[in-house]
């Protein structure tokens, strides 16, 4: 079977959920090889194997960790030229997209970004215009290099024992033009990361103030979920931008999405419409969010949420 490369995205010594999703997708296309660019491949090997990687290309060393992404793109481009894979999957993250763009230019190869599916003929599916249009595209020059949108599919394990091959890291002076001078890991709160959480509780303009967002946080904490926000809530200064859900924010696909005081604009839906179960609380029975919700409560969130929280506490 053809070899498919999956570029690993990891955080704090573990592959991110999007990596497991890409491994799952790659298994439908061929033999899965994970590519670790920087960090320690050994720490990730078990988990990559659990999701079907039969081989790991380990490009490690200070040079990859000490500079920005240019070096990673150089190493990946050289690997692609050497192994001629059937496809290359890279996460649609800020870093992933930058690596993918640089690699495509280096190899004079086409690139598809933000795909949610890729078939064996190299045809990728992209969801555009806030989810209203589905586009099928194919790279017309070179092999399919694609960035995969997080939360596009459910990762499933398929245990394998991967072999590890060290990859030579030889960076050029051009790759070293921007150096990392400091890394600060933000203090991780008790809440799960928004894009990876299985429960998300989001607040919109209807929450009314930054102070009132404590109500959203309280419900999220009772459910063990992450907190999200609509753009109107973010623009009003109620909650930081990094928690925005939607077209210009994060895409989430949890088991449960709770929308509090959110009208359900198309740009918000774009970031949460694939959630498994959606609960909406809105005082306007005509709010568009109810077209999407599996369960809707027409009511004042300042009455409904404390009552719901009380019930959850009783059952804990
Ligand atoms: P509103 O539309 O004002 O809705 C507030 C809701 O709260 C209303 O339905 C109201 O009935 C309800 N409410 C008020 N008080 C209460 C109460 N006490 N109890 C219960 N319900 C109450 N939006 C995003 O969210 N994410 C994006 O990424 C995003 N990207 C965008 C990109 C572009 C290019 C553009 C043009 C827009 C984008 N938007 C995005 C904005 C989007 O169009 C909407 O303006 C926004 O989603 C509205 O947020 P909201 O639902 O919180 O506010």
Short mmCIF file of C-alpha atoms and ligand atoms in Angstrom, two decimals:
data_model
loop_
_atom_site.label_atom_id
_atom_site.label_comp_id
_atom_site.label_asym_id
_atom_site.label_seq_id
_atom_site.Cartn_x
_atom_site.Cartn_y
_atom_site.Cartn_z
CA UNK A 1 0.00 0.00 0.00
CA UNK A 2 1.07 3.56 -0.59
CA UNK A 3 2.65 5.50 2.26
CA UNK A 4 0.76 8.46 3.71
CA UNK A 5 2.62 11.01 5.83
CA UNK A 6 0.93 12.58 8.84
CA UNK A 7 2.75 15.55 10.35
CA UNK A 8 2.39 15.25 14.10
CA UNK A 9 1.16 18.18 16.13
CA UNK A 10 1.80 17.69 19.84
CA UNK A 11 1.42 19.58 23.06
CA UNK A 12 3.09 18.88 26.40
CA UNK A 13 4.43 15.49 25.34
CA UNK A 14 1.22 14.12 23.81
CA UNK A 15 -0.19 14.17 20.26
CA UNK A 16 -3.06 16.63 19.89
CA UNK A 17 -6.52 15.32 19.03
CA UNK A 18 -6.15 16.63 15.48
CA UNK A 19 -3.14 14.33 15.03
CA UNK A 20 -5.22 11.32 16.04
CA UNK A 21 -7.90 12.46 13.59
CA UNK A 22 -5.34 12.70 10.79
CA UNK A 23 -3.99 9.23 11.61
CA UNK A 24 -7.55 7.89 11.40
CA UNK A 25 -8.08 9.59 8.03
CA UNK A 26 -4.68 8.45 6.74
CA UNK A 27 -5.53 4.79 7.45
CA UNK A 28 -8.25 4.99 4.79
CA UNK A 29 -5.63 6.11 2.25
CA UNK A 30 -2.64 3.84 2.82
CA UNK A 31 0.14 2.86 5.23
CA UNK A 32 0.45 5.50 7.89
CA UNK A 33 3.79 7.12 8.71
CA UNK A 34 3.90 9.82 11.37
CA UNK A 35 6.42 12.64 10.98
CA UNK A 36 7.66 14.22 14.20
CA UNK A 37 9.29 17.59 13.57
CA UNK A 38 11.08 18.72 16.74
CA UNK A 39 10.48 17.62 20.32
CA UNK A 40 10.88 13.98 21.31
CA UNK A 41 9.46 11.24 19.08
CA UNK A 42 9.93 8.58 21.78
CA UNK A 43 7.43 10.30 24.06
CA UNK A 44 4.79 10.20 21.33
CA UNK A 45 5.44 6.76 19.84
CA UNK A 46 2.96 4.72 21.92
CA UNK A 47 0.03 7.01 21.19
CA UNK A 48 0.90 7.33 17.49
CA UNK A 49 1.06 3.52 17.28
CA UNK A 50 -2.25 3.18 19.09
CA UNK A 51 -3.90 5.15 16.28
CA UNK A 52 -2.30 3.20 13.47
CA UNK A 53 1.13 4.67 12.70
CA UNK A 54 3.32 1.82 11.44
CA UNK A 55 6.36 4.05 11.04
CA UNK A 56 7.64 7.21 12.68
CA UNK A 57 10.06 9.59 10.99
CA UNK A 58 11.81 11.39 13.84
CA UNK A 59 13.42 14.71 13.00
CA UNK A 60 14.72 15.91 16.33
CA UNK A 61 17.30 18.25 17.73
CA UNK A 62 17.87 21.78 18.92
CA UNK A 63 17.86 23.22 15.42
CA UNK A 64 14.21 22.37 14.87
CA UNK A 65 13.11 23.50 18.32
CA UNK A 66 15.21 26.64 18.37
CA UNK A 67 13.96 28.31 15.19
CA UNK A 68 10.57 29.08 13.72
CA UNK A 69 8.89 26.85 11.15
CA UNK A 70 11.20 27.39 8.15
CA UNK A 71 13.47 24.50 9.20
CA UNK A 72 10.54 22.15 9.73
CA UNK A 73 9.36 22.90 6.18
CA UNK A 74 12.86 22.19 4.81
CA UNK A 75 13.06 18.83 6.59
CA UNK A 76 9.53 17.83 5.55
CA UNK A 77 10.09 18.83 1.91
CA UNK A 78 13.27 16.72 1.77
CA UNK A 79 11.44 13.75 3.32
CA UNK A 80 8.58 14.04 0.82
CA UNK A 81 11.06 14.08 -2.06
CA UNK A 82 12.82 11.02 -0.66
CA UNK A 83 9.80 8.80 0.11
CA UNK A 84 7.29 10.04 -2.52
CA UNK A 85 4.21 9.47 -0.35
CA UNK A 86 0.68 9.10 -1.74
CA UNK A 87 -0.48 12.06 0.37
CA UNK A 88 0.69 14.39 3.15
CA UNK A 89 -1.67 15.43 5.95
CA UNK A 90 -0.87 18.46 8.10
CA UNK A 91 -3.06 20.06 10.80
CA UNK A 92 -4.94 23.21 9.82
CA UNK A 93 -3.37 25.08 12.70
CA UNK A 94 -1.41 28.32 12.49
CA UNK A 95 1.90 26.43 12.41
CA UNK A 96 0.56 23.61 10.24
CA UNK A 97 -0.67 25.98 7.57
CA UNK A 98 2.62 27.84 7.52
CA UNK A 99 4.60 24.61 7.14
CA UNK A 100 2.21 23.37 4.42
CA UNK A 101 2.46 26.61 2.44
CA UNK A 102 6.25 26.65 2.59
CA UNK A 103 6.51 22.96 1.61
CA UNK A 104 4.15 23.45 -1.35
CA UNK A 105 6.26 26.36 -2.60
CA UNK A 106 9.53 24.45 -2.15
CA UNK A 107 8.20 21.45 -4.09
CA UNK A 108 6.22 23.53 -6.63
CA UNK A 109 3.26 21.43 -5.55
CA UNK A 110 -0.45 22.20 -5.15
CA UNK A 111 -1.99 22.55 -1.70
CA UNK A 112 -5.51 22.17 -0.29
CA UNK A 113 -6.22 23.83 3.05
CA UNK A 114 -8.91 23.17 5.65
CA UNK A 115 -10.15 19.88 4.21
CA UNK A 116 -12.63 17.89 6.28
CA UNK A 117 -12.26 14.72 4.17
CA UNK A 118 -9.88 13.29 1.57
CA UNK A 119 -10.57 10.27 -0.62
CA UNK A 120 -8.20 7.75 -2.19
CA UNK A 121 -8.30 9.68 -5.50
CA UNK A 122 -6.89 12.73 -3.71
CA UNK A 123 -10.17 14.65 -3.81
CA UNK A 124 -10.52 16.84 -0.74
CA UNK A 125 -13.73 18.25 0.72
CA UNK A 126 -13.71 21.82 1.95
CA UNK A 127 -16.56 23.54 3.78
CA UNK A 128 -16.62 27.23 2.85
CA UNK A 129 -18.76 30.36 3.27
CA UNK A 130 -19.49 29.58 6.92
CA UNK A 131 -20.61 26.04 6.17
CA UNK A 132 -23.12 26.97 3.46
CA UNK A 133 -21.12 25.52 0.54
CA UNK A 134 -19.20 22.29 0.12
CA UNK A 135 -16.34 22.30 -2.40
CA UNK A 136 -14.57 19.22 -3.75
CA UNK A 137 -11.05 19.97 -4.99
CA UNK A 138 -7.99 18.12 -6.17
CA UNK A 139 -4.34 19.12 -6.32
CA UNK A 140 -3.58 19.39 -10.04
CA UNK A 141 0.19 19.59 -9.70
CA UNK A 142 2.14 17.12 -7.59
CA UNK A 143 0.83 14.93 -4.78
CA UNK A 144 -2.07 15.79 -2.44
CA UNK A 145 -0.63 17.96 0.31
CA UNK A 146 -3.56 18.95 2.51
CA UNK A 147 -4.19 20.65 5.81
CA UNK A 148 -6.92 18.95 7.81
CA UNK A 149 -9.40 20.98 9.82
CA UNK A 150 -9.51 19.90 13.50
CA UNK A 151 -12.68 18.13 14.64
CA UNK A 152 -13.54 16.94 11.13
CA UNK A 153 -13.78 13.27 12.10
CA UNK A 154 -13.83 11.04 15.15
CA UNK A 155 -10.44 9.48 15.93
CA UNK A 156 -10.54 5.70 16.32
CA UNK A 157 -7.67 3.49 17.52
CA UNK A 158 -6.12 0.73 15.38
CA UNK A 159 -3.10 -0.49 17.35
CA UNK A 160 0.23 -0.90 15.54
CA UNK A 161 3.84 -1.04 16.67
CA UNK A 162 5.68 1.66 14.75
CA UNK A 163 9.30 1.43 13.68
CA UNK A 164 11.27 4.64 14.21
CA UNK A 165 13.59 6.11 11.58
CA UNK A 166 15.77 9.07 12.47
CA UNK A 167 15.69 11.81 9.85
CA UNK A 168 18.69 14.02 9.22
CA UNK A 169 18.11 17.67 10.09
CA UNK A 170 20.27 19.90 7.91
CA UNK A 171 19.07 23.47 8.02
CA UNK A 172 20.24 26.24 5.74
CA UNK A 173 21.12 29.77 6.89
CA UNK A 174 17.78 30.87 5.45
CA UNK A 175 15.99 28.48 7.82
CA UNK A 176 17.65 30.21 10.75
CA UNK A 177 16.50 33.75 10.05
CA UNK A 178 14.03 33.76 12.96
CA UNK A 179 15.08 32.28 16.28
CA UNK A 180 12.90 31.37 19.27
CA UNK A 181 14.16 33.48 22.16
CA UNK A 182 11.66 32.48 24.82
CA UNK A 183 8.85 29.98 25.31
CA UNK A 184 6.19 30.49 27.97
CA UNK A 185 3.66 27.80 28.62
CA UNK A 186 0.47 29.49 29.75
CA UNK A 187 -0.73 28.23 33.10
CA UNK A 188 -3.20 25.52 32.19
CA UNK A 189 -6.43 25.86 34.14
CA UNK A 190 -8.54 22.94 35.19
CA UNK A 191 -10.72 23.27 32.06
CA UNK A 192 -10.07 21.24 28.92
CA UNK A 193 -8.75 22.97 25.79
CA UNK A 194 -11.63 24.44 23.80
CA UNK A 195 -10.94 22.75 20.44
CA UNK A 196 -10.41 19.36 22.11
CA UNK A 197 -13.19 19.42 24.74
CA UNK A 198 -16.06 16.93 24.67
CA UNK A 199 -18.37 19.45 26.39
CA UNK A 200 -18.44 23.18 25.56
CA UNK A 201 -20.59 25.81 27.24
CA UNK A 202 -20.63 29.08 25.29
CA UNK A 203 -22.01 32.49 26.13
CA UNK A 204 -23.15 35.21 23.76
CA UNK A 205 -24.14 38.86 23.90
CA UNK A 206 -27.17 37.79 25.93
CA UNK A 207 -24.86 37.05 28.88
CA UNK A 208 -24.60 40.82 29.21
CA UNK A 209 -21.22 41.43 30.87
CA UNK A 210 -17.79 40.01 31.65
CA UNK A 211 -18.87 39.54 35.24
CA UNK A 212 -21.92 37.51 34.20
CA UNK A 213 -19.64 35.10 32.31
CA UNK A 214 -18.99 33.54 35.74
CA UNK A 215 -22.37 31.88 35.23
CA UNK A 216 -21.13 30.32 31.96
CA UNK A 217 -17.90 29.22 33.66
CA UNK A 218 -19.79 27.74 36.58
CA UNK A 219 -21.97 25.58 34.32
CA UNK A 220 -18.92 24.55 32.26
CA UNK A 221 -17.07 23.52 35.44
CA UNK A 222 -20.03 21.52 36.75
CA UNK A 223 -20.12 19.63 33.45
CA UNK A 224 -16.33 19.30 33.19
CA UNK A 225 -16.38 21.29 29.95
CA UNK A 226 -14.61 24.18 28.24
CA UNK A 227 -15.93 27.73 27.95
CA UNK A 228 -16.59 29.32 24.56
CA UNK A 229 -17.96 32.68 23.44
CA UNK A 230 -19.65 34.24 20.44
CA UNK A 231 -17.90 37.02 18.56
CA UNK A 232 -20.40 39.56 19.90
CA UNK A 233 -19.45 38.51 23.43
CA UNK A 234 -15.75 38.76 22.58
CA UNK A 235 -16.13 42.11 20.80
CA UNK A 236 -18.07 43.44 23.81
CA UNK A 237 -15.10 42.53 26.01
CA UNK A 238 -16.98 39.85 27.97
CA UNK A 239 -14.45 37.09 27.24
CA UNK A 240 -10.99 36.79 25.58
CA UNK A 241 -10.73 36.22 21.82
CA UNK A 242 -8.92 32.88 22.18
CA UNK A 243 -12.27 31.41 23.29
CA UNK A 244 -14.28 32.64 20.28
CA UNK A 245 -16.20 29.92 18.46
CA UNK A 246 -17.09 30.38 14.80
CA UNK A 247 -15.90 31.29 11.35
CA UNK A 248 -13.20 33.64 12.63
CA UNK A 249 -12.67 31.73 15.87
CA UNK A 250 -12.20 28.09 16.82
CA UNK A 251 -14.05 25.13 15.34
CA UNK A 252 -15.41 22.77 17.96
CA UNK A 253 -17.18 19.46 17.61
CA UNK A 254 -17.97 18.28 21.14
CA UNK A 255 -20.44 15.65 22.28
CA UNK A 256 -22.42 18.44 23.95
CA UNK A 257 -22.56 22.16 23.03
CA UNK A 258 -24.55 24.50 25.26
CA UNK A 259 -25.33 27.93 23.75
CA UNK A 260 -26.40 30.55 26.29
CA UNK A 261 -27.76 33.87 24.97
CA UNK A 262 -26.45 33.21 21.46
CA UNK A 263 -28.70 34.00 18.48
CA UNK A 264 -27.14 31.42 16.13
CA UNK A 265 -25.73 33.57 13.32
CA UNK A 266 -24.32 31.60 10.39
CA UNK A 267 -20.77 32.64 11.29
CA UNK A 268 -21.22 31.22 14.81
CA UNK A 269 -22.78 28.02 13.48
CA UNK A 270 -19.76 27.51 11.22
CA UNK A 271 -17.70 26.76 14.32
CA UNK A 272 -20.10 24.49 16.22
CA UNK A 273 -22.70 22.97 13.90
CA UNK A 274 -21.08 19.52 13.88
CA UNK A 275 -21.50 19.18 17.67
CA UNK A 276 -23.27 15.91 18.50
CA UNK A 277 -25.94 17.39 20.79
CA UNK A 278 -26.78 21.09 20.96
CA UNK A 279 -28.72 22.72 23.78
CA UNK A 280 -29.76 26.37 23.42
CA UNK A 281 -31.09 28.75 26.04
CA UNK A 282 -32.53 31.93 24.55
CA UNK A 283 -35.36 34.22 25.59
CA UNK A 284 -36.40 34.77 21.96
CA UNK A 285 -38.34 31.76 20.65
CA UNK A 286 -37.60 32.91 17.08
CA UNK A 287 -33.80 32.87 17.55
CA UNK A 288 -32.15 30.94 14.65
CA UNK A 289 -30.14 28.82 17.12
CA UNK A 290 -33.33 26.84 17.78
CA UNK A 291 -33.32 25.62 14.14
CA UNK A 292 -30.08 23.82 14.96
CA UNK A 293 -30.63 22.85 18.60
CA UNK A 294 -31.56 19.32 19.67
CA UNK A 295 -32.97 20.72 22.92
CA UNK A 296 -34.12 24.32 23.32
CA UNK A 297 -35.17 26.27 26.38
CA UNK A 298 -37.03 29.51 25.68
CA UNK A 299 -36.30 31.55 28.77
CA UNK A 300 -34.07 33.98 30.61
CA UNK A 301 -30.62 32.43 30.99
CA UNK A 302 -30.21 34.14 34.38
CA UNK A 303 -33.10 32.01 35.65
CA UNK A 304 -32.53 28.84 33.62
CA UNK A 305 -28.77 28.40 34.19
CA UNK A 306 -28.81 28.63 38.02
CA UNK A 307 -31.71 26.15 38.07
CA UNK A 308 -29.85 23.76 35.77
CA UNK A 309 -26.69 24.14 37.88
CA UNK A 310 -28.65 23.36 41.02
CA UNK A 311 -30.08 20.19 39.47
CA UNK A 312 -26.63 19.04 38.31
CA UNK A 313 -25.22 19.62 41.81
CA UNK A 314 -28.00 17.52 43.33
CA UNK A 315 -27.23 14.63 41.01
CA UNK A 316 -23.47 14.68 41.52
P1 LIG B 1 -26.69 38.43 19.21
O1 LIG B 1 -26.92 38.09 17.80
O2 LIG B 1 -26.89 39.84 19.64
O3 LIG B 1 -27.65 37.48 20.06
C1 LIG B 1 -27.81 37.56 21.44
C2 LIG B 1 -28.93 36.60 21.80
O4 LIG B 1 -29.06 36.55 23.21
C3 LIG B 1 -30.28 36.99 21.22
O5 LIG B 1 -30.80 35.90 20.46
C4 LIG B 1 -31.13 37.26 22.46
O6 LIG B 1 -32.48 36.85 22.29
C5 LIG B 1 -30.43 36.43 23.50
N1 LIG B 1 -30.60 36.92 24.88
C6 LIG B 1 -30.45 38.20 25.33
N2 LIG B 1 -30.64 38.23 26.66
C7 LIG B 1 -30.94 36.97 27.05
C8 LIG B 1 -31.23 36.38 28.31
N3 LIG B 1 -31.24 37.09 29.45
N4 LIG B 1 -31.48 35.05 28.34
C9 LIG B 1 -31.48 34.29 27.22
N5 LIG B 1 -31.20 34.82 26.00
C10 LIG B 1 -30.92 36.14 25.93
N6 LIG B 1 -19.78 35.32 15.30
C11 LIG B 1 -19.33 34.34 16.06
O7 LIG B 1 -19.95 33.97 17.08
N7 LIG B 1 -18.14 33.70 15.75
C12 LIG B 1 -17.40 34.05 14.67
O8 LIG B 1 -16.34 33.47 14.46
C13 LIG B 1 -17.88 35.10 13.82
N8 LIG B 1 -17.19 35.46 12.72
C14 LIG B 1 -17.72 36.42 11.90
C15 LIG B 1 -17.07 36.73 10.70
C16 LIG B 1 -17.60 37.68 9.86
C17 LIG B 1 -16.90 37.97 8.57
C18 LIG B 1 -18.79 38.36 10.21
C19 LIG B 1 -19.39 39.38 9.31
C20 LIG B 1 -19.43 38.06 11.40
C21 LIG B 1 -18.91 37.11 12.26
N9 LIG B 1 -19.55 36.78 13.47
C22 LIG B 1 -19.08 35.74 14.20
C23 LIG B 1 -20.65 37.61 14.00
C24 LIG B 1 -22.01 37.01 13.78
O9 LIG B 1 -22.53 37.47 12.55
C25 LIG B 1 -22.98 37.50 14.91
O10 LIG B 1 -22.98 38.90 14.95
C26 LIG B 1 -22.61 36.97 16.29
O11 LIG B 1 -22.43 35.58 16.26
C27 LIG B 1 -23.73 37.31 17.26
O12 LIG B 1 -23.38 36.92 18.54
P2 LIG B 1 -24.49 36.62 19.62
O13 LIG B 1 -25.36 35.54 19.13
O14 LIG B 1 -23.81 36.44 20.92
O15 LIG B 1 -25.25 38.03 19.70
#
